[in-house]
PDB file of C-alpha atoms in Angstrom:
ATOM      1  CA  UNK H 232       0.000   0.000   0.000  1.00 45.00           C
ATOM      2  CA  UNK H 233       1.367   3.408  -0.955  1.00 49.00           C
ATOM      3  CA  UNK H 234       0.505   4.762   2.533  1.00 57.00           C
ATOM      4  CA  UNK H 235       2.785   2.223   4.255  1.00 61.00           C
ATOM      5  CA  UNK H 236       5.931   2.583   2.181  1.00 60.00           C
ATOM      6  CA  UNK H 237       7.876   5.058   0.053  1.00 60.00           C
ATOM      7  CA  UNK H 238       7.131   4.980  -3.687  1.00 59.00           C
ATOM      8  CA  UNK H 239       9.674   2.989  -5.705  1.00 62.00           C
ATOM      9  CA  UNK H 240      12.198   4.591  -7.976  1.00 61.00           C
ATOM     10  CA  UNK H 241      12.104   3.761 -11.675  1.00 68.00           C
ATOM     11  CA  UNK H 242      14.334   0.712 -12.156  1.00 72.00           C
ATOM     12  CA  UNK H 243      14.673   0.781 -15.949  1.00 81.00           C
ATOM     13  CA  UNK H 244      15.049   3.174 -18.864  1.00 85.00           C
ATOM     14  CA  UNK H 245      13.331   2.321 -22.150  1.00 82.00           C
ATOM     15  CA  UNK H 246      14.518   3.792 -25.439  1.00 80.00           C
ATOM     16  CA  UNK H 247      14.071   3.187 -29.137  1.00 78.00           C
ATOM     17  CA  UNK H 248      15.710   4.754 -32.181  1.00 76.00           C
ATOM     18  CA  UNK H 249      14.285   4.999 -35.681  1.00 77.00           C
ATOM     19  CA  UNK H 250      16.120   3.352 -38.625  1.00 68.00           C
ATOM     20  CA  UNK H 251      19.225   5.239 -39.670  1.00 65.00           C
ATOM     21  CA  UNK H 252      19.370   7.221 -36.443  1.00 71.00           C
ATOM     22  CA  UNK H 253      21.755   5.838 -33.846  1.00 77.00           C
ATOM     23  CA  UNK H 254      21.227   5.798 -30.099  1.00 84.00           C
ATOM     24  CA  UNK H 255      24.203   4.330 -28.245  1.00 88.00           C
ATOM     25  CA  UNK H 256      24.233   3.565 -24.519  1.00 90.00           C
ATOM     26  CA  UNK H 257      27.398   4.984 -22.959  1.00 93.00           C
ATOM     27  CA  UNK H 258      26.476   4.472 -19.297  1.00 94.00           C
ATOM     28  CA  UNK H 259      23.685   2.463 -17.680  1.00 92.00           C
ATOM     29  CA  UNK H 260      23.848   1.872 -13.936  1.00 91.00           C
ATOM     30  CA  UNK H 261      22.032   2.122 -10.607  1.00 89.00           C
ATOM     31  CA  UNK H 262      22.800   4.083  -7.457  1.00 88.00           C
ATOM     32  CA  UNK H 263      22.646   1.503  -4.662  1.00 85.00           C
ATOM     33  CA  UNK H 264      23.628   4.057  -2.024  1.00 87.00           C
ATOM     34  CA  UNK H 265      20.098   5.447  -2.097  1.00 82.00           C
ATOM     35  CA  UNK H 266      18.097   3.153   0.186  1.00 79.00           C
ATOM     36  CA  UNK H 267      14.861   5.048   0.766  1.00 78.00           C
ATOM     37  CA  UNK H 268      13.036   2.595  -1.489  1.00 76.00           C
ATOM     38  CA  UNK H 269      13.108  -1.109  -2.300  1.00 75.00           C
ATOM     39  CA  UNK H 270      14.282  -0.179  -5.832  1.00 78.00           C
ATOM     40  CA  UNK H 271      17.583   1.528  -6.584  1.00 82.00           C
ATOM     41  CA  UNK H 272      17.236   4.466  -8.985  1.00 85.00           C
ATOM     42  CA  UNK H 273      18.864   3.927 -12.379  1.00 88.00           C
ATOM     43  CA  UNK H 274      20.592   6.433 -14.615  1.00 90.00           C
ATOM     44  CA  UNK H 275      21.874   6.411 -18.168  1.00 91.00           C
ATOM     45  CA  UNK H 276      24.023   8.401 -20.555  1.00 93.00           C
ATOM     46  CA  UNK H 277      23.217   8.146 -24.264  1.00 91.00           C
ATOM     47  CA  UNK H 278      24.815   9.329 -27.487  1.00 90.00           C
ATOM     48  CA  UNK H 279      22.159  10.269 -30.057  1.00 86.00           C
ATOM     49  CA  UNK H 280      22.640  11.144 -33.717  1.00 80.00           C
ATOM     50  CA  UNK H 281      21.263  14.572 -34.585  1.00 77.00           C
ATOM     51  CA  UNK H 282      19.737  15.379 -37.972  1.00 70.00           C
ATOM     52  CA  UNK H 283      21.864  18.049 -39.702  1.00 69.00           C
ATOM     53  CA  UNK H 284      20.459  21.550 -39.850  1.00 66.00           C
ATOM     54  CA  UNK H 285      18.488  22.133 -43.034  1.00 64.00           C
ATOM     55  CA  UNK H 286      19.614  25.257 -44.863  1.00 67.00           C
ATOM     56  CA  UNK H 287      16.591  26.479 -46.806  1.00 66.00           C
ATOM     57  CA  UNK H 288      18.846  28.457 -49.176  1.00 71.00           C
ATOM     58  CA  UNK H 289      20.437  25.281 -50.591  1.00 73.00           C
ATOM     59  CA  UNK H 290      19.551  24.362 -54.164  1.00 80.00           C
ATOM     60  CA  UNK H 291      16.482  22.157 -54.453  1.00 85.00           C
ATOM     61  CA  UNK H 292      15.690  19.755 -57.272  1.00 88.00           C
ATOM     62  CA  UNK H 293      12.296  18.478 -58.505  1.00 90.00           C
ATOM     63  CA  UNK H 294      11.703  14.939 -57.268  1.00 92.00           C
ATOM     64  CA  UNK H 295       9.030  12.280 -57.647  1.00 91.00           C
ATOM     65  CA  UNK H 296       8.417   9.514 -55.109  1.00 92.00           C
ATOM     66  CA  UNK H 297       6.636   6.334 -56.280  1.00 93.00           C
ATOM     67  CA  UNK H 298       5.668   3.371 -54.101  1.00 95.00           C
ATOM     68  CA  UNK H 299       4.805   0.008 -55.669  1.00 95.00           C
ATOM     69  CA  UNK H 300       4.409  -3.720 -54.899  1.00 96.00           C
ATOM     70  CA  UNK H 301       3.011  -2.807 -51.495  1.00 96.00           C
ATOM     71  CA  UNK H 302       1.844  -5.688 -49.329  1.00 95.00           C
ATOM     72  CA  UNK H 303       1.286  -6.665 -45.735  1.00 95.00           C
ATOM     73  CA  UNK H 304       2.021 -10.000 -44.096  1.00 93.00           C
ATOM     74  CA  UNK H 305       1.123 -11.762 -40.863  1.00 89.00           C
ATOM     75  CA  UNK H 306      -1.182  -9.007 -39.654  1.00 86.00           C
ATOM     76  CA  UNK H 307      -1.877 -10.814 -36.425  1.00 72.00           C
ATOM     77  CA  UNK H 308      -3.956  -8.243 -34.557  1.00 56.00           C
ATOM     78  CA  UNK H 309      -7.641  -9.145 -34.863  1.00 46.00           C
ATOM     79  CA  UNK H 310     -10.391  -6.593 -34.484  1.00 47.00           C
ATOM     80  CA  UNK H 311     -11.045  -5.660 -30.868  1.00 54.00           C
ATOM     81  CA  UNK H 312     -14.467  -4.193 -31.568  1.00 51.00           C
ATOM     82  CA  UNK H 313     -17.185  -6.500 -30.181  1.00 45.00           C
ATOM     83  CA  UNK H 314     -19.196  -6.250 -33.390  1.00 50.00           C
ATOM     84  CA  UNK H 315     -16.278  -7.648 -35.425  1.00 52.00           C
ATOM     85  CA  UNK H 316     -14.675  -9.876 -32.791  1.00 58.00           C
ATOM     86  CA  UNK H 317     -12.735 -12.854 -34.201  1.00 62.00           C
ATOM     87  CA  UNK H 318     -12.868 -11.539 -37.773  1.00 74.00           C
ATOM     88  CA  UNK H 319      -9.951 -10.556 -39.967  1.00 82.00           C
ATOM     89  CA  UNK H 320      -9.504  -6.840 -40.710  1.00 84.00           C
ATOM     90  CA  UNK H 321     -10.198  -4.980 -43.953  1.00 88.00           C
ATOM     91  CA  UNK H 322      -6.701  -3.442 -44.040  1.00 92.00           C
ATOM     92  CA  UNK H 323      -5.581  -0.346 -45.875  1.00 93.00           C
ATOM     93  CA  UNK H 324      -2.383   1.668 -45.641  1.00 94.00           C
ATOM     94  CA  UNK H 325      -1.640   5.340 -45.067  1.00 94.00           C
ATOM     95  CA  UNK H 326       1.911   6.567 -45.677  1.00 95.00           C
ATOM     96  CA  UNK H 327       3.060   9.991 -44.538  1.00 92.00           C
ATOM     97  CA  UNK H 328       6.466  11.540 -45.042  1.00 90.00           C
ATOM     98  CA  UNK H 329       8.504  13.638 -42.639  1.00 86.00           C
ATOM     99  CA  UNK H 330       9.152  16.298 -45.286  1.00 85.00           C
ATOM    100  CA  UNK H 331       5.626  17.161 -46.506  1.00 84.00           C
ATOM    101  CA  UNK H 332       1.937  17.007 -45.602  1.00 84.00           C
ATOM    102  CA  UNK H 333       1.010  14.695 -48.486  1.00 86.00           C
ATOM    103  CA  UNK H 334      -0.525  11.299 -47.680  1.00 90.00           C
ATOM    104  CA  UNK H 335      -0.072   8.174 -49.820  1.00 92.00           C
ATOM    105  CA  UNK H 336      -2.977   5.761 -49.390  1.00 93.00           C
ATOM    106  CA  UNK H 337      -4.317   2.470 -50.690  1.00 94.00           C
ATOM    107  CA  UNK H 338      -7.752   1.010 -51.243  1.00 92.00           C
ATOM    108  CA  UNK H 339      -8.837  -1.465 -48.511  1.00 92.00           C
ATOM    109  CA  UNK H 340      -8.621  -5.217 -48.956  1.00 93.00           C
ATOM    110  CA  UNK H 341     -11.378  -7.506 -47.719  1.00 91.00           C
ATOM    111  CA  UNK H 342     -10.796  -9.646 -44.600  1.00 89.00           C
ATOM    112  CA  UNK H 343      -7.161 -10.665 -44.936  1.00 92.00           C
ATOM    113  CA  UNK H 344      -3.991 -10.720 -42.868  1.00 91.00           C
ATOM    114  CA  UNK H 345      -1.831 -10.829 -46.034  1.00 95.00           C
ATOM    115  CA  UNK H 346      -3.082  -7.924 -48.190  1.00 95.00           C
ATOM    116  CA  UNK H 347      -1.550  -7.279 -51.608  1.00 96.00           C
ATOM    117  CA  UNK H 348      -2.241  -3.799 -52.960  1.00 95.00           C
ATOM    118  CA  UNK H 349      -2.455  -3.105 -56.687  1.00 93.00           C
ATOM    119  CA  UNK H 350      -0.161  -0.329 -57.882  1.00 93.00           C
ATOM    120  CA  UNK H 351      -3.145   1.325 -59.578  1.00 90.00           C
ATOM    121  CA  UNK H 352      -4.867   1.580 -56.172  1.00 86.00           C
ATOM    122  CA  UNK H 353      -1.991   3.457 -54.524  1.00 91.00           C
ATOM    123  CA  UNK H 354      -2.267   7.255 -54.548  1.00 87.00           C
ATOM    124  CA  UNK H 355       1.254   8.521 -55.237  1.00 83.00           C
ATOM    125  CA  UNK H 356       3.190  11.440 -53.808  1.00 82.00           C
ATOM    126  CA  UNK H 357       2.927  14.674 -55.730  1.00 79.00           C
ATOM    127  CA  UNK H 358       5.960  16.255 -57.351  1.00 81.00           C
ATOM    128  CA  UNK H 359       8.024  18.106 -54.755  1.00 85.00           C
ATOM    129  CA  UNK H 360      11.162  20.207 -54.434  1.00 86.00           C
ATOM    130  CA  UNK H 361      13.887  19.134 -52.003  1.00 86.00           C
ATOM    131  CA  UNK H 362      17.647  18.736 -51.594  1.00 86.00           C
ATOM    132  CA  UNK H 363      18.888  15.161 -51.950  1.00 84.00           C
ATOM    133  CA  UNK H 364      21.545  15.793 -49.300  1.00 82.00           C
ATOM    134  CA  UNK H 365      18.903  16.254 -46.620  1.00 85.00           C
ATOM    135  CA  UNK H 366      16.235  13.898 -47.948  1.00 88.00           C
ATOM    136  CA  UNK H 367      18.263  10.873 -46.791  1.00 86.00           C
ATOM    137  CA  UNK H 368      17.538  11.936 -43.194  1.00 86.00           C
ATOM    138  CA  UNK H 369      13.770  11.661 -43.755  1.00 89.00           C
ATOM    139  CA  UNK H 370      11.341   8.781 -43.416  1.00 92.00           C
ATOM    140  CA  UNK H 371       8.152   7.127 -44.585  1.00 94.00           C
ATOM    141  CA  UNK H 372       5.729   6.728 -41.687  1.00 94.00           C
ATOM    142  CA  UNK H 373       3.541   3.698 -42.464  1.00 95.00           C
ATOM    143  CA  UNK H 374       0.225   3.085 -40.766  1.00 94.00           C
ATOM    144  CA  UNK H 375      -2.102   0.113 -41.294  1.00 92.00           C
ATOM    145  CA  UNK H 376      -5.766   0.704 -40.500  1.00 91.00           C
ATOM    146  CA  UNK H 377      -8.948  -1.378 -40.539  1.00 88.00           C
ATOM    147  CA  UNK H 378     -11.785  -0.071 -42.722  1.00 85.00           C
ATOM    148  CA  UNK H 379     -14.324  -1.957 -40.572  1.00 78.00           C
ATOM    149  CA  UNK H 380     -13.638   0.434 -37.731  1.00 71.00           C
ATOM    150  CA  UNK H 381     -13.632   4.212 -37.566  1.00 63.00           C
ATOM    151  CA  UNK H 382     -11.823   6.692 -35.374  1.00 60.00           C
ATOM    152  CA  UNK H 383      -8.859   6.086 -33.068  1.00 55.00           C
ATOM    153  CA  UNK H 384      -9.511   2.346 -32.630  1.00 63.00           C
ATOM    154  CA  UNK H 385      -8.971   1.462 -36.298  1.00 82.00           C
ATOM    155  CA  UNK H 386      -5.153   1.480 -36.139  1.00 86.00           C
ATOM    156  CA  UNK H 387      -3.683  -2.008 -36.548  1.00 87.00           C
ATOM    157  CA  UNK H 388      -0.070  -0.887 -36.307  1.00 90.00           C
ATOM    158  CA  UNK H 389       2.654   1.505 -37.411  1.00 93.00           C
ATOM    159  CA  UNK H 390       6.154   1.316 -38.828  1.00 94.00           C
ATOM    160  CA  UNK H 391       8.861   3.580 -40.222  1.00 93.00           C
ATOM    161  CA  UNK H 392      11.215   3.328 -43.218  1.00 93.00           C
ATOM    162  CA  UNK H 393      14.302   5.427 -43.894  1.00 91.00           C
ATOM    163  CA  UNK H 394      14.626   7.097 -47.308  1.00 92.00           C
ATOM    164  CA  UNK H 395      18.432   6.875 -47.260  1.00 91.00           C
ATOM    165  CA  UNK H 396      18.634   3.858 -49.607  1.00 94.00           C
ATOM    166  CA  UNK H 397      16.227   5.494 -52.059  1.00 94.00           C
ATOM    167  CA  UNK H 398      18.427   8.600 -52.112  1.00 93.00           C
ATOM    168  CA  UNK H 399      21.644   6.599 -52.570  1.00 94.00           C
ATOM    169  CA  UNK H 400      20.055   4.698 -55.487  1.00 96.00           C
ATOM    170  CA  UNK H 401      18.061   7.584 -56.950  1.00 94.00           C
ATOM    171  CA  UNK H 402      16.504   6.557 -60.271  1.00 94.00           C
ATOM    172  CA  UNK H 403      16.302   2.867 -59.282  1.00 96.00           C
ATOM    173  CA  UNK H 404      13.739   0.939 -57.263  1.00 96.00           C
ATOM    174  CA  UNK H 405      14.798  -0.156 -53.792  1.00 97.00           C
ATOM    175  CA  UNK H 406      13.068  -2.751 -51.635  1.00 97.00           C
ATOM    176  CA  UNK H 407      11.615  -1.750 -48.284  1.00 95.00           C
ATOM    177  CA  UNK H 408      10.371  -3.792 -45.354  1.00 95.00           C
ATOM    178  CA  UNK H 409       9.411  -2.771 -41.861  1.00 93.00           C
ATOM    179  CA  UNK H 410       7.872  -4.342 -38.794  1.00 93.00           C
ATOM    180  CA  UNK H 411       4.413  -3.116 -37.831  1.00 92.00           C
ATOM    181  CA  UNK H 412       3.991  -2.446 -34.122  1.00 90.00           C
ATOM    182  CA  UNK H 413       0.900  -1.644 -32.066  1.00 86.00           C
ATOM    183  CA  UNK H 414       1.050  -0.830 -28.359  1.00 81.00           C
ATOM    184  CA  UNK H 415       4.530  -2.329 -28.148  1.00 81.00           C
ATOM    185  CA  UNK H 416       3.623  -5.611 -29.871  1.00 85.00           C
ATOM    186  CA  UNK H 417       4.754  -6.736 -33.320  1.00 88.00           C
ATOM    187  CA  UNK H 418       1.580  -7.147 -35.372  1.00 88.00           C
ATOM    188  CA  UNK H 419       3.002  -7.930 -38.813  1.00 92.00           C
ATOM    189  CA  UNK H 420       5.153  -6.601 -41.633  1.00 95.00           C
ATOM    190  CA  UNK H 421       4.850  -4.291 -44.634  1.00 96.00           C
ATOM    191  CA  UNK H 422       7.049  -4.577 -47.719  1.00 97.00           C
ATOM    192  CA  UNK H 423       7.234  -2.928 -51.107  1.00 96.00           C
ATOM    193  CA  UNK H 424       9.427  -0.885 -53.422  1.00 97.00           C
ATOM    194  CA  UNK H 425      10.312   2.813 -53.450  1.00 96.00           C
ATOM    195  CA  UNK H 426      11.462   4.751 -56.497  1.00 95.00           C
ATOM    196  CA  UNK H 427      12.877   8.253 -56.118  1.00 94.00           C
ATOM    197  CA  UNK H 428      13.353  10.063 -59.434  1.00 93.00           C
ATOM    198  CA  UNK H 429      14.659  13.384 -60.604  1.00 90.00           C
ATOM    199  CA  UNK H 430      11.750  14.962 -62.429  1.00 83.00           C
ATOM    200  CA  UNK H 431      13.005  18.032 -64.304  1.00 71.00           C
ATOM    201  CA  UNK H 432      10.808  17.318 -67.355  1.00 61.00           C
ATOM    202  CA  UNK H 433       7.612  17.016 -65.305  1.00 57.00           C
ATOM    203  CA  UNK H 434       8.502  20.163 -63.374  1.00 49.00           C
ATOM    204  CA  UNK H 435       8.915  22.073 -66.670  1.00 52.00           C
ATOM    205  CA  UNK H 436       5.511  20.844 -67.839  1.00 51.00           C
ATOM    206  CA  UNK H 437       3.843  22.132 -64.687  1.00 48.00           C
ATOM    207  CA  UNK H 438       5.246  25.626 -65.101  1.00 41.00           C
TER     208      UNK H 438
END
């Protein structure tokens, strides 16, 4: 009972880094000299990679981002809504980027834990202007939702993919795969291909 004893200190530190961004543990220890609780307080020292400062005056180039062969696998989280209990979800995908407000989305698939999305059903990212040097520090934020449900409870899981490989191999398709996690549990995987292209001709046509 909290009235009969001192509250415990935190006895662990949880951390997680996104792909391509390092987080190294330099020190992780406990102070056992503090005895006012049945848990010794812990402390840590971490070295974290920092994204370089983006200079808005740097030259930007017109780019086009295309996602294809998108599919999910082993989507293990069943619907929690009582109306749809013990049924498979109607999954669809939303993809946001960390460099714009555009959303890439798919059409939903009917009751499956292994959805395969047709390229024609994927809304693609609009033409955008950016510097390749800084784009490699950005990410695709992938979210799988269930069309059966609406609102905050329709999220089946989320994942993140670095754009660094797409920048290194600009003009060529690169494969992507990421784990999908919901409330700390792995609920499946998403895979596909990303193509980043220089798009000077399309940019000229839009002027």
